[in-house]
C-alpha positions as YAML, in Angstrom:
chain: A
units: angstrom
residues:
- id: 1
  name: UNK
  ca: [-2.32, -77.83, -124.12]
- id: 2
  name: UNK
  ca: [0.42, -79.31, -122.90]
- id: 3
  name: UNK
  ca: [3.50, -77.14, -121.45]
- id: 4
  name: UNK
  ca: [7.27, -77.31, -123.04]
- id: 5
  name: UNK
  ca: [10.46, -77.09, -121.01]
- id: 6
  name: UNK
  ca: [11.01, -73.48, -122.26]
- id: 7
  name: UNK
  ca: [7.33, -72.72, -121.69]
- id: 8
  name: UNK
  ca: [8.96, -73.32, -117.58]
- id: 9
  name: UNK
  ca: [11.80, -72.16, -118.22]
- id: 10
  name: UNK
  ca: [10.81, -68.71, -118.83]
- id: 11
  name: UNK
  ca: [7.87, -68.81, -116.43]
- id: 12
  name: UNK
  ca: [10.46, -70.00, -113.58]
- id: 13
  name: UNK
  ca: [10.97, -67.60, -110.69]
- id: 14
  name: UNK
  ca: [15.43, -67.01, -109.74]
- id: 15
  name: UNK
  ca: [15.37, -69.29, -106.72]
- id: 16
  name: UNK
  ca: [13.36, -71.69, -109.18]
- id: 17
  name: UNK
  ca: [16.29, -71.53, -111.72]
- id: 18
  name: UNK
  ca: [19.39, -71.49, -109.35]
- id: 19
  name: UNK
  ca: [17.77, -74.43, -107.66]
- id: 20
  name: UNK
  ca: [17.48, -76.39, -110.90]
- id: 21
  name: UNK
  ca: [21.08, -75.21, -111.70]
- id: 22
  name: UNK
  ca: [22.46, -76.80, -108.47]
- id: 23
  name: UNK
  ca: [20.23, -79.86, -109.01]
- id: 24
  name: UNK
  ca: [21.69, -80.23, -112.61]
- id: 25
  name: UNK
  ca: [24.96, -80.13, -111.41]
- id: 26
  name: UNK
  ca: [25.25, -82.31, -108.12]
- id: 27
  name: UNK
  ca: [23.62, -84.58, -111.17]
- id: 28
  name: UNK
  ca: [26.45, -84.33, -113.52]
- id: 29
  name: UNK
  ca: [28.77, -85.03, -110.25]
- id: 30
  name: UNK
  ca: [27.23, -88.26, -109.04]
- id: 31
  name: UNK
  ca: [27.13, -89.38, -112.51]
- id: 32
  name: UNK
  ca: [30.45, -89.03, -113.27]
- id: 33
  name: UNK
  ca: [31.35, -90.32, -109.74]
- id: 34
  name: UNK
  ca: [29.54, -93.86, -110.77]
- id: 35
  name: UNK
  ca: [31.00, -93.91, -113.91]
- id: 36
  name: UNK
  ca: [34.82, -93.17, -111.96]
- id: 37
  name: UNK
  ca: [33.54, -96.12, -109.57]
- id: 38
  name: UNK
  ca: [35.33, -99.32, -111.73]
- id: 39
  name: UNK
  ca: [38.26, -96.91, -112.53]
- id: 40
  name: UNK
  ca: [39.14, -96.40, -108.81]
- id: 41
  name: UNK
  ca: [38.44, -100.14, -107.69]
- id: 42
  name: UNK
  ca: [41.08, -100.80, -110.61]
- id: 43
  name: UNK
  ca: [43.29, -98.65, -109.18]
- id: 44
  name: UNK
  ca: [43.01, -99.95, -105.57]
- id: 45
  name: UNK
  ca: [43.62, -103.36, -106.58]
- id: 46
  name: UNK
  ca: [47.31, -102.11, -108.66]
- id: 47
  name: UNK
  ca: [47.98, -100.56, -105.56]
- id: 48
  name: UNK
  ca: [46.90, -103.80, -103.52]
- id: 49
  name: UNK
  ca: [48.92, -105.76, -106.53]
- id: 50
  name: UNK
  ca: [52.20, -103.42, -106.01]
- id: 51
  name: UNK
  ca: [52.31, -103.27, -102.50]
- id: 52
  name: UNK
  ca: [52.63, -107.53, -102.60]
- id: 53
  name: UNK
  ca: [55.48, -107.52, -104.79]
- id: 54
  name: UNK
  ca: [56.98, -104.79, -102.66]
- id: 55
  name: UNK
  ca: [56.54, -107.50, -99.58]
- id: 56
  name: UNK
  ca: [57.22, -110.65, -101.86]
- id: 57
  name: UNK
  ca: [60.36, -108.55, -103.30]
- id: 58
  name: UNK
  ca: [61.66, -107.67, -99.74]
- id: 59
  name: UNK
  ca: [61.19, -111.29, -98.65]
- id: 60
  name: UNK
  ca: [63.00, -112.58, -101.74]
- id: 61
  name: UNK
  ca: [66.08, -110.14, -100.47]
- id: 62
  name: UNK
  ca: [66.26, -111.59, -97.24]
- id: 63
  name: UNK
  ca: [66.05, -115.06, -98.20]
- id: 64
  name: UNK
  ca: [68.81, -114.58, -101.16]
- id: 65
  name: UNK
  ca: [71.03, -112.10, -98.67]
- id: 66
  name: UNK
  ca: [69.91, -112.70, -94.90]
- id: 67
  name: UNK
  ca: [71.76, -115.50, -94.00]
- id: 68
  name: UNK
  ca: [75.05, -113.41, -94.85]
- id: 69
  name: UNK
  ca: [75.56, -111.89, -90.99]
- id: 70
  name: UNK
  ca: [78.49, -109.26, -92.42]
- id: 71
  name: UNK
  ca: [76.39, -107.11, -94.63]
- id: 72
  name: UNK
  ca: [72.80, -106.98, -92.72]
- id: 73
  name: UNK
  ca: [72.59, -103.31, -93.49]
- id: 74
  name: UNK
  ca: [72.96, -103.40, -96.76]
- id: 75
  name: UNK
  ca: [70.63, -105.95, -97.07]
- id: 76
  name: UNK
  ca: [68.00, -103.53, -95.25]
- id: 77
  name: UNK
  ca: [68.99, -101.14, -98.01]
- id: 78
  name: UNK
  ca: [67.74, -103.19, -100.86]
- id: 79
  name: UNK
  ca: [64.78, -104.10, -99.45]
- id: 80
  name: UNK
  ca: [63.50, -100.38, -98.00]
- id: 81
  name: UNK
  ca: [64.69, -98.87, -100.97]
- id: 82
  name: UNK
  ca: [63.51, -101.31, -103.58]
- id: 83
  name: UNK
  ca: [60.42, -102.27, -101.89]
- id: 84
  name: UNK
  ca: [59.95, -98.14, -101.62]
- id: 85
  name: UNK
  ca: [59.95, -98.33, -105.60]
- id: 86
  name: UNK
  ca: [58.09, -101.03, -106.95]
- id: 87
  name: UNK
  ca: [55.23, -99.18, -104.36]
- id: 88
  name: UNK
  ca: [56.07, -95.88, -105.74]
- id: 89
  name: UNK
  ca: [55.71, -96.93, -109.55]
- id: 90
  name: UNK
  ca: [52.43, -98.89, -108.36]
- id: 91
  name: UNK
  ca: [51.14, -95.34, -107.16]
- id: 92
  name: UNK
  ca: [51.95, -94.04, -110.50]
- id: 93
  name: UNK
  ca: [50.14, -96.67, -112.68]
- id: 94
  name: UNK
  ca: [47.23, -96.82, -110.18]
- id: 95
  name: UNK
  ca: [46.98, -92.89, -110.44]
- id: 96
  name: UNK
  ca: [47.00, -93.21, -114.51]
- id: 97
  name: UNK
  ca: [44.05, -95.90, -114.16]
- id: 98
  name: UNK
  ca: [42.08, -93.94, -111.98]
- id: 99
  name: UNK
  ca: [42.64, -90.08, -113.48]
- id: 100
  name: UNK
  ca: [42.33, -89.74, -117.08]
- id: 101
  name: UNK
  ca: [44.94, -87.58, -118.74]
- id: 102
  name: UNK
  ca: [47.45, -87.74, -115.69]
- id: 103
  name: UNK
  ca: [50.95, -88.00, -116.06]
- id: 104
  name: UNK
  ca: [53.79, -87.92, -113.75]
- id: 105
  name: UNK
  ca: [55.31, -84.68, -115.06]
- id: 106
  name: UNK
  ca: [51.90, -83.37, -114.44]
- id: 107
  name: UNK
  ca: [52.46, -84.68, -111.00]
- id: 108
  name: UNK
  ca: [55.96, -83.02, -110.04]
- id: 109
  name: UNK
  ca: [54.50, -79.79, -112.06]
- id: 110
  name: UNK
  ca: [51.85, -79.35, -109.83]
- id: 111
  name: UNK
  ca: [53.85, -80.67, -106.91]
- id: 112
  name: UNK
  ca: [56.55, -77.18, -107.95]
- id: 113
  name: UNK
  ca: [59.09, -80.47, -107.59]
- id: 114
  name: UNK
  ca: [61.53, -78.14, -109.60]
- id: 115
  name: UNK
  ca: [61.51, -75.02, -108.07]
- id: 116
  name: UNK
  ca: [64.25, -73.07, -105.67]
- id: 117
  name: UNK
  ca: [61.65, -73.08, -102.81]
- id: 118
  name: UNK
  ca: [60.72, -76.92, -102.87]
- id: 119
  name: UNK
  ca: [64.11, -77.56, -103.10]
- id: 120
  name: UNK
  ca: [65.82, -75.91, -100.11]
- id: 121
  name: UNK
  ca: [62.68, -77.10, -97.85]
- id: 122
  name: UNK
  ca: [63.24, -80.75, -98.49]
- id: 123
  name: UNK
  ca: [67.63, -80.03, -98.48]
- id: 124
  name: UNK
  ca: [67.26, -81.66, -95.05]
- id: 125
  name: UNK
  ca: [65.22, -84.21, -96.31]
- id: 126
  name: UNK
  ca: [67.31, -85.43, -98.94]
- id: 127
  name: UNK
  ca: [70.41, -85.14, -96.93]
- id: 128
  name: UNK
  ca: [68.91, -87.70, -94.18]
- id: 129
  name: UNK
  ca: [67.58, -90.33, -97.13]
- id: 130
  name: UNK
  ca: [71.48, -90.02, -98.63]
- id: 131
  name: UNK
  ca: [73.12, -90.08, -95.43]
- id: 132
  name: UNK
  ca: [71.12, -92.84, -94.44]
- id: 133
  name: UNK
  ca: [71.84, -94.58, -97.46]
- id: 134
  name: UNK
  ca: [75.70, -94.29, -96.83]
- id: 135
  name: UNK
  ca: [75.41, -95.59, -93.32]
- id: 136
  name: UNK
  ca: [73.72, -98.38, -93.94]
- id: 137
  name: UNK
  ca: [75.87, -99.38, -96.91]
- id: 138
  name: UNK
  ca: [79.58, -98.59, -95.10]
- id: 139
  name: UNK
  ca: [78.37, -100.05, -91.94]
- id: 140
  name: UNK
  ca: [80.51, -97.62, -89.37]
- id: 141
  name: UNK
  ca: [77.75, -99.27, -86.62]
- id: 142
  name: UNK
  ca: [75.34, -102.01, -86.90]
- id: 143
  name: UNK
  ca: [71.83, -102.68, -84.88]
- id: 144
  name: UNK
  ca: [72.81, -103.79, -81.41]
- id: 145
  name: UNK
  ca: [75.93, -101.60, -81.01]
- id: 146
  name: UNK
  ca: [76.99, -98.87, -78.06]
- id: 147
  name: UNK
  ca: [77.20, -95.80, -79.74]
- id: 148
  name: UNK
  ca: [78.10, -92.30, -78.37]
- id: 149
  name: UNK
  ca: [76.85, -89.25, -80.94]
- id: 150
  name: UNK
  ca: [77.20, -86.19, -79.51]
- id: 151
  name: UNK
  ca: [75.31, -85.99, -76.38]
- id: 152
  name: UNK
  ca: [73.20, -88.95, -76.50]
- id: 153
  name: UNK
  ca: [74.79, -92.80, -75.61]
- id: 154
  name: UNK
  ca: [73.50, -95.93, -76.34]
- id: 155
  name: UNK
  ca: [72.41, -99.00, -77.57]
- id: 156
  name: UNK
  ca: [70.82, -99.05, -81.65]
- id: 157
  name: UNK
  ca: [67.57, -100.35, -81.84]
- id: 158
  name: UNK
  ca: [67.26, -99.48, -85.29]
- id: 159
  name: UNK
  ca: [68.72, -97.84, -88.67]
- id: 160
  name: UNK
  ca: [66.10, -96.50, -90.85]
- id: 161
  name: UNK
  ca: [67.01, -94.62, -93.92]
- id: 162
  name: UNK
  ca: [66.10, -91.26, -92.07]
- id: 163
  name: UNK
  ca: [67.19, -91.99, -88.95]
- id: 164
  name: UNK
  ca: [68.82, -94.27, -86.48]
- id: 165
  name: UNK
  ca: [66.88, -95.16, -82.91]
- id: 166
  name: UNK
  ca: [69.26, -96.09, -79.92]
- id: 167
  name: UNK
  ca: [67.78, -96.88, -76.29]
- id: 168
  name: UNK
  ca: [70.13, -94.66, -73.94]
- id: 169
  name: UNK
  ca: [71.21, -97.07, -70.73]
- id: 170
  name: UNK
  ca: [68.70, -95.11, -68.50]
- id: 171
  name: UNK
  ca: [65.63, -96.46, -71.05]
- id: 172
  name: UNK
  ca: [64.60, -93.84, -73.38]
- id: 173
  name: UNK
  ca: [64.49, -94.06, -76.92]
- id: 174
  name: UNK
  ca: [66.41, -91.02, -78.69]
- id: 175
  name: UNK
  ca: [65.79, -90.56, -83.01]
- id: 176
  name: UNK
  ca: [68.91, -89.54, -84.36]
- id: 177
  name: UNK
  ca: [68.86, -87.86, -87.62]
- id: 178
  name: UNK
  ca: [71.50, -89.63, -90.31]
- id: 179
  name: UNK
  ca: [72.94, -86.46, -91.62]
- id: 180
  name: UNK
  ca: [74.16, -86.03, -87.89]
- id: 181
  name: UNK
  ca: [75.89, -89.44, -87.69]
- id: 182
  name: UNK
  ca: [77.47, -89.54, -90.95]
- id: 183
  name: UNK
  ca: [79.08, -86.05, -90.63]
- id: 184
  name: UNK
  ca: [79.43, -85.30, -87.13]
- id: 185
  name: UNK
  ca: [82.36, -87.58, -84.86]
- id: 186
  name: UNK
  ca: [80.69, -90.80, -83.49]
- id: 187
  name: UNK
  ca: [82.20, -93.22, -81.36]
- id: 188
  name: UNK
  ca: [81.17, -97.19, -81.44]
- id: 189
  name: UNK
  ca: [82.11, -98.72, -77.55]
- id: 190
  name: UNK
  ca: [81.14, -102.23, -79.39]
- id: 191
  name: UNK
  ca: [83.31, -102.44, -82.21]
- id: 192
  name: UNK
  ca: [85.96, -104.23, -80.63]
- id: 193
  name: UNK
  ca: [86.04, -107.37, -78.62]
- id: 194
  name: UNK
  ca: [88.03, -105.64, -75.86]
- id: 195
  name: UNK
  ca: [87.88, -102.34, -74.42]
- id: 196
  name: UNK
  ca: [89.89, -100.49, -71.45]
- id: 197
  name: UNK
  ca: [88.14, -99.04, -68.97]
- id: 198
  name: UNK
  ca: [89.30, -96.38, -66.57]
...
């Protein structure tokens, strides 16, 4: 006479039935993993999709702005900060497509994004991203200037929206935070054709 699942079931030993447990499960997870599988290939190719237009946006900017030599850093603004976007709202659509039920207020809840403790630990942060912001839109220095800040002189290699890179004149590379620069006293050797010497 032929046996019925309960007929095991009850004849099972514990290791029998925590064994089938874990077995039932690891099931369930592969599964659900394979049926995920098209959901996260859509979601690589948004991302693949977004990250283009952030590189097709950035090189649209410099072909509409670059050839204008006075504002170079505020061309660099549009296309960090824009390209930055258009990759960050990418994220957000490719996240949707690949988690069901997600949301970006789920996101920043999980994230504590609003919170006292979140917010003093990325002040800093925030400050360097605005800073940087301001100094690359009011131009007090541009890339290939002498600058003195504080104790550090030399020559910028770069102005990112966190910080600015100068090479010192004995050939090391010093990462100045923007918050420092925009509020602190900083003195530009270069902006003037001539210069006195003593």
């Amino acid at each position: 006479m032929p046996t019925s699942d309960t007929d095991i079931t009850v004849g099972a030993t514990p290791e029998a039935l925590a064994y089938q447990t874990v077995t039932d499960t690891a099931n369930e997870l592969i599964i659900s993993f394979v049926e995920r599988v098209p959901y996260f290939v859509a979601a690589i190719v948004v991302m693949l999709i977004f990250w283009l237009l952030s590189k097709v946006f950035k090189k649209t900017v410099h072909k509409l702005l670059g050839n204008r030599n006075r504002h170079q850093n505020l061309v660099k603004v549009f296309q960090r900060v824009g390209g930055a976007l258009i990759f960050f709202v990418g994220f957000m659509i490719a996240m949707v497509v690949a988690i069901p039920g997600f949301t970006p207020a789920k996101l920043i809840g999980a994230l504590g994004i609003g919170s006292v403790a979140i917010g003093f630990a990325f002040k800093d942060i925030f400050q360097n991203l605005l800073s940087g912001i301001l100094v690359l839109i009011s131009e007090p220095f541009r890339i290939g200037d002498q600058i003195v800040s504080g104790d550090f002189e030399g020559t910028v290699e770069d102005i990112k929206i966190r910080a600015t890179t100068i090479r010192t004149y004995d050939g090391r590379q010093v990462v100045i935070p923007n918050s420092d620069l925009y509020t602190s006293a900083l003195t530009v050797n270069t902006a003037y054709k001539q210069r006195r010497l003593e």
